[in-house]
Structures are given as structure tokens and as C-alpha cells.
CSV table of C-alpha atoms in Angstrom, one decimal:
chain,number,residue,atom,x,y,z
A,1,UNK,CA,35.1,182.9,114.6
A,2,UNK,CA,38.3,183.5,116.4
A,3,UNK,CA,41.3,181.0,116.5
A,4,UNK,CA,43.9,179.9,119.4
A,5,UNK,CA,47.1,179.9,117.7
A,6,UNK,CA,50.5,178.8,119.0
A,7,UNK,CA,53.2,181.8,118.5
A,8,UNK,CA,55.7,179.5,120.3
A,9,UNK,CA,55.0,175.8,120.3
A,10,UNK,CA,55.4,173.8,123.5
A,11,UNK,CA,58.6,172.7,125.1
A,12,UNK,CA,59.4,170.9,128.4
A,13,UNK,CA,62.2,172.3,130.6
A,14,UNK,CA,63.4,170.3,133.7
A,15,UNK,CA,64.1,172.0,136.9
A,16,UNK,CA,67.8,171.7,138.2
A,17,UNK,CA,67.1,168.5,140.3
A,18,UNK,CA,65.2,166.9,137.2
A,19,UNK,CA,62.5,165.8,139.6
A,20,UNK,CA,59.9,168.1,138.0
A,21,UNK,CA,59.6,170.5,135.1
A,22,UNK,CA,57.5,173.0,133.2
A,23,UNK,CA,55.7,173.1,129.7
A,24,UNK,CA,56.1,176.5,128.2
A,25,UNK,CA,54.1,177.9,125.3
A,26,UNK,CA,52.8,181.2,123.9
A,27,UNK,CA,49.6,181.5,122.4
A,28,UNK,CA,47.4,184.2,120.9
A,29,UNK,CA,43.7,184.5,120.0
A,30,UNK,CA,43.1,186.1,116.7
A,31,UNK,CA,40.7,186.3,113.7
A,32,UNK,CA,41.1,184.0,110.6
A,33,UNK,CA,43.4,186.5,108.8
A,34,UNK,CA,45.2,187.3,111.9
A,35,UNK,CA,44.3,191.0,111.3
A,36,UNK,CA,42.8,191.6,114.7
A,37,UNK,CA,43.1,189.9,118.2
A,38,UNK,CA,40.2,188.9,120.3
A,39,UNK,CA,38.6,191.7,122.3
A,40,UNK,CA,36.7,189.9,125.0
A,41,UNK,CA,37.7,188.0,128.1
A,42,UNK,CA,37.6,184.1,127.7
A,43,UNK,CA,38.6,181.4,130.2
A,44,UNK,CA,40.9,178.9,128.9
A,45,UNK,CA,41.6,175.3,130.0
A,46,UNK,CA,45.1,174.0,129.2
A,47,UNK,CA,45.7,170.3,129.3
A,48,UNK,CA,48.8,168.1,128.9
A,49,UNK,CA,47.6,165.0,127.1
A,50,UNK,CA,49.3,161.6,126.5
A,51,UNK,CA,50.5,161.8,123.0
A,52,UNK,CA,49.7,158.3,122.2
A,53,UNK,CA,46.0,158.1,123.6
A,54,UNK,CA,43.2,160.5,123.6
A,55,UNK,CA,41.2,158.7,126.0
A,56,UNK,CA,43.7,158.7,128.8
A,57,UNK,CA,43.5,161.1,131.8
A,58,UNK,CA,45.2,164.5,131.3
A,59,UNK,CA,49.0,164.4,132.6
A,60,UNK,CA,48.3,168.0,134.1
A,61,UNK,CA,45.6,170.6,133.8
A,62,UNK,CA,45.6,174.2,134.5
A,63,UNK,CA,43.5,177.4,133.6
A,64,UNK,CA,44.3,180.7,132.3
A,65,UNK,CA,42.2,183.9,131.3
A,66,UNK,CA,42.7,185.7,128.1
A,67,UNK,CA,42.0,189.3,128.9
A,68,UNK,CA,40.4,191.9,126.5
A,69,UNK,CA,43.4,193.7,125.2
A,70,UNK,CA,45.9,191.1,125.2
A,71,UNK,CA,48.0,190.3,122.1
A,72,UNK,CA,49.7,187.3,123.6
A,73,UNK,CA,49.4,184.7,126.4
A,74,UNK,CA,52.4,183.0,128.1
A,75,UNK,CA,51.4,179.4,129.3
A,76,UNK,CA,53.4,177.6,132.0
A,77,UNK,CA,52.3,174.3,133.0
A,78,UNK,CA,54.2,172.6,136.1
A,79,UNK,CA,54.6,168.9,136.2
A,80,UNK,CA,55.9,166.8,139.2
A,81,UNK,CA,57.8,163.8,137.9
A,82,UNK,CA,55.7,160.4,137.9
A,83,UNK,CA,56.8,156.9,137.1
A,84,UNK,CA,57.3,156.7,133.3
A,85,UNK,CA,55.8,160.2,132.7
A,86,UNK,CA,58.9,161.8,131.3
A,87,UNK,CA,59.5,158.9,128.8
A,88,UNK,CA,56.2,159.9,127.0
A,89,UNK,CA,55.2,162.1,124.2
A,90,UNK,CA,52.6,164.6,125.2
A,91,UNK,CA,50.0,167.1,123.3
A,92,UNK,CA,49.3,170.5,124.8
A,93,UNK,CA,45.6,171.6,124.3
A,94,UNK,CA,44.3,175.0,124.7
A,95,UNK,CA,40.5,175.4,124.6
A,96,UNK,CA,37.8,177.8,125.9
A,97,UNK,CA,35.8,176.6,128.7
A,98,UNK,CA,32.7,177.7,127.0
A,99,UNK,CA,31.2,178.3,123.5
A,100,UNK,CA,33.9,176.2,121.8
A,101,UNK,CA,33.8,176.5,117.9
A,102,UNK,CA,34.8,172.9,117.4
A,103,UNK,CA,31.4,171.5,116.7
A,104,UNK,CA,30.7,172.7,113.1
A,105,UNK,CA,27.6,170.5,112.9
A,106,UNK,CA,25.7,173.1,114.9
A,107,UNK,CA,24.6,176.4,113.1
A,108,UNK,CA,23.4,179.7,114.6
A,109,UNK,CA,25.5,179.4,117.9
A,110,UNK,CA,25.3,182.3,120.1
A,111,UNK,CA,28.3,184.4,121.3
A,112,UNK,CA,31.6,184.4,120.1
A,113,UNK,CA,33.2,181.3,118.7
A,114,UNK,CA,36.9,180.3,119.6
A,115,UNK,CA,38.6,177.2,118.0
A,116,UNK,CA,40.6,175.1,120.3
A,117,UNK,CA,44.1,174.2,119.4
A,118,UNK,CA,46.2,171.1,119.8
A,119,UNK,CA,50.1,171.1,119.6
A,120,UNK,CA,52.2,168.4,117.8
A,121,UNK,CA,53.4,165.7,120.0
A,122,UNK,CA,56.6,166.5,121.8
A,123,UNK,CA,58.8,164.6,124.2
A,124,UNK,CA,59.0,165.3,128.0
A,125,UNK,CA,62.8,164.5,127.9
A,126,UNK,CA,63.5,168.1,127.9
A,127,UNK,CA,64.4,171.2,125.7
A,128,UNK,CA,62.9,170.3,122.1
A,129,UNK,CA,60.0,172.4,120.9
A,130,UNK,CA,56.9,170.7,119.2
A,131,UNK,CA,57.1,170.8,115.5
A,132,UNK,CA,55.5,173.9,114.0
A,133,UNK,CA,51.9,172.6,113.3
A,134,UNK,CA,48.7,172.8,115.3
A,135,UNK,CA,45.8,170.4,115.0
A,136,UNK,CA,42.1,171.0,115.0
A,137,UNK,CA,39.9,168.4,116.4
A,138,UNK,CA,36.6,169.3,114.8
A,139,UNK,CA,32.9,167.7,114.8
A,140,UNK,CA,31.3,167.8,111.4
A,141,UNK,CA,28.0,166.5,110.2
A,142,UNK,CA,26.5,163.4,111.7
A,143,UNK,CA,29.0,163.9,114.7
A,144,UNK,CA,31.9,162.5,112.6
A,145,UNK,CA,35.4,163.7,113.8
A,146,UNK,CA,37.6,165.5,111.4
A,147,UNK,CA,41.4,166.1,112.4
A,148,UNK,CA,43.1,168.9,110.5
A,149,UNK,CA,46.7,170.2,110.8
A,150,UNK,CA,47.5,173.6,110.0
A,151,UNK,CA,51.1,175.4,110.2
A,152,UNK,CA,51.7,177.8,113.1
A,153,UNK,CA,53.4,180.2,110.6
A,154,UNK,CA,52.2,183.3,109.0
A,155,UNK,CA,51.1,182.1,105.7
A,156,UNK,CA,47.3,182.1,105.4
A,157,UNK,CA,47.3,179.4,102.7
A,158,UNK,CA,48.4,176.9,105.4
A,159,UNK,CA,45.8,177.9,108.1
A,160,UNK,CA,42.3,176.6,108.4
A,161,UNK,CA,39.3,178.6,108.1
A,162,UNK,CA,36.2,177.2,109.9
A,163,UNK,CA,34.2,180.1,108.9
A,164,UNK,CA,33.1,178.7,105.5
A,165,UNK,CA,33.4,175.1,106.2
A,166,UNK,CA,29.6,175.3,106.8
A,167,UNK,CA,29.1,175.6,103.2
A,168,UNK,CA,29.5,172.0,102.6
A,169,UNK,CA,29.1,170.0,105.9
A,170,UNK,CA,25.8,168.3,107.0
A,171,UNK,CA,24.7,171.4,109.0
A,172,UNK,CA,21.6,172.2,110.8
A,173,UNK,CA,19.1,174.9,109.7
A,174,UNK,CA,18.7,176.3,106.2
A,175,UNK,CA,19.3,173.9,103.3
A,176,UNK,CA,20.5,174.4,99.8
A,177,UNK,CA,18.2,172.3,97.7
A,178,UNK,CA,20.6,172.3,94.6
A,179,UNK,CA,23.4,171.3,96.8
A,180,UNK,CA,21.6,168.5,98.7
A,181,UNK,CA,20.5,167.0,95.4
A,182,UNK,CA,24.0,167.2,93.9
A,183,UNK,CA,25.6,165.7,97.0
A,184,UNK,CA,22.7,163.1,97.5
A,185,UNK,CA,23.4,161.5,94.1
A,186,UNK,CA,24.1,157.6,94.2
A,187,UNK,CA,26.9,157.6,91.5
A,188,UNK,CA,30.3,158.9,92.0
A,189,UNK,CA,30.6,162.7,92.2
A,190,UNK,CA,33.7,164.5,90.8
A,191,UNK,CA,34.4,167.4,93.3
A,192,UNK,CA,37.1,170.1,92.6
A,193,UNK,CA,37.9,172.7,95.3
A,194,UNK,CA,39.5,176.0,94.5
A,195,UNK,CA,42.0,177.7,97.0
A,196,UNK,CA,41.7,174.6,99.4
A,197,UNK,CA,44.5,175.9,101.8
A,198,UNK,CA,44.6,173.0,104.2
A,199,UNK,CA,42.1,171.1,102.5
A,200,UNK,CA,39.5,171.3,105.3
A,201,UNK,CA,36.3,171.3,103.0
A,202,UNK,CA,37.5,168.7,100.8
A,203,UNK,CA,38.3,166.3,103.7
A,204,UNK,CA,34.8,167.1,105.0
A,205,UNK,CA,33.2,166.2,101.9
A,206,UNK,CA,35.1,163.0,101.3
A,207,UNK,CA,34.5,162.2,104.9
A,208,UNK,CA,30.8,162.8,104.8
A,209,UNK,CA,29.7,161.6,101.0
A,210,UNK,CA,31.4,158.4,100.3
A,211,UNK,CA,30.4,159.0,96.6
A,212,UNK,CA,32.6,162.2,96.4
A,213,UNK,CA,35.8,162.0,94.5
A,214,UNK,CA,37.4,165.2,95.7
A,215,UNK,CA,40.5,167.1,94.1
A,216,UNK,CA,41.7,170.0,96.3
A,217,UNK,CA,43.7,172.5,94.3
A,218,UNK,CA,45.8,175.5,95.5
A,219,UNK,CA,49.2,176.8,94.7
A,220,UNK,CA,52.3,174.4,95.4
A,221,UNK,CA,53.1,176.2,98.6
A,222,UNK,CA,50.1,174.5,100.1
A,223,UNK,CA,50.8,171.0,99.0
A,224,UNK,CA,52.8,170.0,102.0
A,225,UNK,CA,50.1,170.7,104.5
A,226,UNK,CA,47.3,169.3,102.3
A,227,UNK,CA,49.1,166.2,101.7
A,228,UNK,CA,49.9,165.8,105.4
A,229,UNK,CA,46.2,166.0,106.0
A,230,UNK,CA,45.1,163.7,103.4
A,231,UNK,CA,47.5,160.9,104.5
A,232,UNK,CA,46.4,161.5,108.3
A,233,UNK,CA,42.8,161.2,107.2
A,234,UNK,CA,42.8,157.6,105.7
A,235,UNK,CA,40.9,159.0,102.8
A,236,UNK,CA,43.5,158.7,100.2
A,237,UNK,CA,41.3,156.7,97.6
A,238,UNK,CA,38.6,159.6,97.5
A,239,UNK,CA,40.8,162.6,97.8
A,240,UNK,CA,43.8,163.6,95.7
A,241,UNK,CA,45.6,167.2,95.6
A,242,UNK,CA,46.7,168.8,92.5
A,243,UNK,CA,48.5,172.2,92.1
A,244,UNK,CA,46.7,175.0,90.2
A,245,UNK,CA,47.6,178.6,89.7
A,246,UNK,CA,44.7,180.8,88.6
A,247,UNK,CA,46.8,182.8,86.5
A,248,UNK,CA,48.1,180.0,84.4
A,249,UNK,CA,46.3,177.6,82.0
A,250,UNK,CA,44.1,175.0,83.6
A,251,UNK,CA,45.7,171.4,83.0
A,252,UNK,CA,43.6,169.1,81.1
A,253,UNK,CA,43.9,166.3,83.9
A,254,UNK,CA,41.9,168.5,86.2
A,255,UNK,CA,38.9,167.9,84.1
A,256,UNK,CA,39.5,164.5,82.4
A,257,UNK,CA,36.1,163.3,83.9
A,258,UNK,CA,33.4,165.7,83.9
A,259,UNK,CA,33.0,167.9,87.3
A,260,UNK,CA,29.6,167.7,89.2
A,261,UNK,CA,30.6,170.1,91.9
A,262,UNK,CA,33.1,173.0,92.0
A,263,UNK,CA,33.6,174.2,95.5
A,264,UNK,CA,35.1,177.8,96.7
A,265,UNK,CA,35.3,178.6,100.3
A,266,UNK,CA,36.6,181.9,101.4
A,267,UNK,CA,38.5,182.8,98.4
A,268,UNK,CA,37.0,186.2,97.7
A,269,UNK,CA,38.6,188.3,100.2
A,270,UNK,CA,41.5,189.5,97.8
A,271,UNK,CA,39.8,191.6,95.2
A,272,UNK,CA,42.8,191.7,93.0
A,273,UNK,CA,42.4,187.9,92.4
A,274,UNK,CA,38.6,188.3,91.4
A,275,UNK,CA,39.1,188.2,87.7
A,276,UNK,CA,41.4,185.4,87.7
A,277,UNK,CA,39.0,183.2,89.9
A,278,UNK,CA,36.0,184.0,87.8
A,279,UNK,CA,38.1,182.9,84.5
A,280,UNK,CA,39.0,179.6,86.2
A,281,UNK,CA,35.3,179.1,87.2
A,282,UNK,CA,34.1,180.0,83.8
A,283,UNK,CA,36.7,177.7,82.1
A,284,UNK,CA,35.9,174.8,84.2
A,285,UNK,CA,32.3,175.3,83.8
A,286,UNK,CA,32.6,175.3,80.0
A,287,UNK,CA,34.6,172.1,80.2
A,288,UNK,CA,31.8,170.7,82.6
A,289,UNK,CA,28.5,172.5,81.6
A,290,UNK,CA,26.4,170.6,84.1
A,291,UNK,CA,28.6,171.5,87.1
A,292,UNK,CA,27.3,173.3,90.0
A,293,UNK,CA,29.5,175.9,91.9
A,294,UNK,CA,29.1,176.2,95.6
A,295,UNK,CA,30.6,179.5,96.9
A,296,UNK,CA,30.8,180.5,100.6
A,297,UNK,CA,31.7,183.9,101.5
A,298,UNK,CA,32.4,185.9,104.7
A,299,UNK,CA,32.2,189.5,103.7
A,300,UNK,CA,35.1,191.6,105.0
A,301,UNK,CA,35.3,194.7,102.7
A,302,UNK,CA,33.2,196.4,100.2
A,303,UNK,CA,36.0,195.7,97.6
A,304,UNK,CA,35.0,192.1,97.4
A,305,UNK,CA,31.7,193.3,95.6
A,306,UNK,CA,33.6,193.4,92.3
A,307,UNK,CA,33.9,189.3,92.3
A,308,UNK,CA,30.0,189.1,92.5
A,309,UNK,CA,29.9,191.8,89.7
A,310,UNK,CA,31.8,189.6,87.4
A,311,UNK,CA,30.1,186.5,88.4
A,312,UNK,CA,26.7,188.2,87.4
A,313,UNK,CA,28.3,188.5,83.9
A,314,UNK,CA,29.1,184.8,83.3
A,315,UNK,CA,26.7,182.9,85.8
A,316,UNK,CA,23.1,182.7,87.0
A,317,UNK,CA,22.7,182.6,90.8
A,318,UNK,CA,20.4,179.7,91.6
A,319,UNK,CA,20.3,179.9,95.4
A,320,UNK,CA,21.6,182.0,98.3
A,321,UNK,CA,21.4,181.5,102.1
A,322,UNK,CA,22.9,183.0,105.1
A,323,UNK,CA,24.1,181.1,108.2
A,324,UNK,CA,25.1,182.6,111.5
A,325,UNK,CA,28.5,182.0,112.9
A,326,UNK,CA,27.8,183.6,116.3
A,327,UNK,CA,29.4,187.0,117.2
A,328,UNK,CA,32.8,188.5,116.5
A,329,UNK,CA,34.9,189.9,119.3
A,330,UNK,CA,33.1,193.2,119.1
A,331,UNK,CA,29.8,191.5,119.7
A,332,UNK,CA,28.5,192.0,116.4
A,333,UNK,CA,26.8,189.3,114.4
A,334,UNK,CA,29.1,187.3,112.2
A,335,UNK,CA,27.6,185.5,109.1
A,336,UNK,CA,28.7,183.4,106.2
A,337,UNK,CA,26.8,183.6,102.7
A,338,UNK,CA,26.5,180.6,100.6
A,339,UNK,CA,25.7,180.8,96.9
A,340,UNK,CA,25.0,178.4,94.2
A,341,UNK,CA,25.9,179.4,90.8
A,342,UNK,CA,25.7,177.7,87.2
A,343,UNK,CA,26.1,178.5,83.9
A,344,UNK,CA,23.2,180.1,82.1
């Protein structure tokens, strides 16, 4: 999956006569880790939306083409002054015309998947850039909408990774019996997510399964963006962030009530952190022996195998399936593997 990202967030600049103006922005299309740029042509639709209403007609629309080999794309969208327009706030959306990756309830999509981007609201009074956030408007299981903010900076801890959200959402295709049974329980289910980033997996679980009481955890640097997403979701009663450093002792309050499900999504790409992650999983499972571990993994390098070697020493693998994520920018199949582990 590829992501449209704002390198320069939108700003509106008047012409000299102040009767019209132009919205400027700079975007790229890159992989989740940002280590490679999209290597195919893709037609993009650029819309200037009313920042106060999703359902209003766009204020302006234009089209661009991202060409293979590009690293950045400069966007300019002209506006002719209309009554009251320049007193509004606006949102700039950048979306692929085809094969959008925004419907995560579908599996096995063909072709490269490119995730749309929506800017923060910004004023049309001129000169002020939109804040450094981008919103993903996603469709998850049962056609529910999930709105998630991420930062436009370089920290991957504050970016969303849709690749592995398919591990927990209501997704068509292959199923995991143990995970389905766990999520289908009628009583409250304590869920702890490790390395939650922007909190997208935890938010999806809390939205889809009302019995899930979700605790997303990550380093303190991710707290601001996770809390922002929780507050915007309206799910505060079902989801509550707590900081956790894998190299420190696990706070007792994380397991004050027995865990039923431990979620790990795309946290195995850094082989140097594998021993710490396995240690945390082992300790959490020791405190909650009946807990099920759901782990989603997109393989990027052979060095990641060390994590699974360590897991085999402490856990038994109950289930494993693979789901397709379309193709990458080279036209090669992209997949995510989903594992279910438990203590022996």
C-alpha cells in the first residue's frame, strides 16, 4: 500500500486584486515507511472541500497525474471569489481516481493501492498554512467510517499503517477462528495493543466491537496524536491510551484486569527490538494466561525472522493466514501475514 502525504500543507494566497487566489500544496506518494516513492503513473483528483460540511459540493476541483519517477508533486488550485467563500474554512483532499485504498473492509484488491489524504481545515483569508496533520477517511468492517489523524512529519510512530489493520477489522475472505471466537464473546473483552502509533487498530476494534475495552500503548512521543484520535472518535469510554516502553518494567495497572486479547500490528520490522517485544508479550501472557495474541506482519527483510524464532521458544502458533494487499509500485504482490499465538 502507498500513501499520499503532504510535504507542504495547503495554504491560500490572494492575487493582487484580491478577487481570486490559489491554494498551494506539495505532496508525495510513498510507502508506509517512506523509504521508496511510488513508481507508477496514477491519476489524482484534487478537491477543495467545505471545511464545515462533508456533504457540500466541492468549492473547486482539478486533476493531476503522478508520474513514475516523481518524488514530489506541486499542487496549485485556482479559486475565483464567490459570495462568502473566502470567509470559510476549507479542506484539501488528494485522492487517486481509481483503486483507492480507503475501503479496508475489502480484501484481495487487485492493483496498487494508494491511500487518499485530507488536510487539516485552513482559512481562505490568505497566507496561513493548514496545521501539520493529515486525515485518513477509511471504511472499515460493516461499512463503518473511521477517521484517523496522523502527523505530516518524519516520525513513523505518528503515521498510520493501513497494511495491518486488516488483522482486526471485519474483513472479507479468510477468517481466523480463534480471533473470531475471542472478539465474538458477549462479555467485556480487555484488549491491549502494543506499538499502537496513531491508534488506528485500537480505534477500529472499539468501533466495531462494543464489548472491547481497548488500551493502546506506545512510547510517550505518540501520546498526543493517539489522544487526538481518541477524542475525535467519540469512543473515550471504550479506549484509553497508556504509555509503555518495551525496555522498561510493565506497569501493574496495564494488567489490573485480565487481558483477553493482545494486538501487535506491524511492529516487527525492527529486528533490534525483537527481544524486547517478545519479553513484553511473554510477561503480559504470564499475567493473563488465557490471553490470545493477534500479530499482523508485513515482511520487509529477512532480519525480521529473528522475532519469530524467539516467539517459537515461548509460544505456540495456533493459526496463520495470509491476506492480499494488492500490488506494490513494482507490480509485485503485497501480502500481510496474520498469526495467532498463545502460551503453551
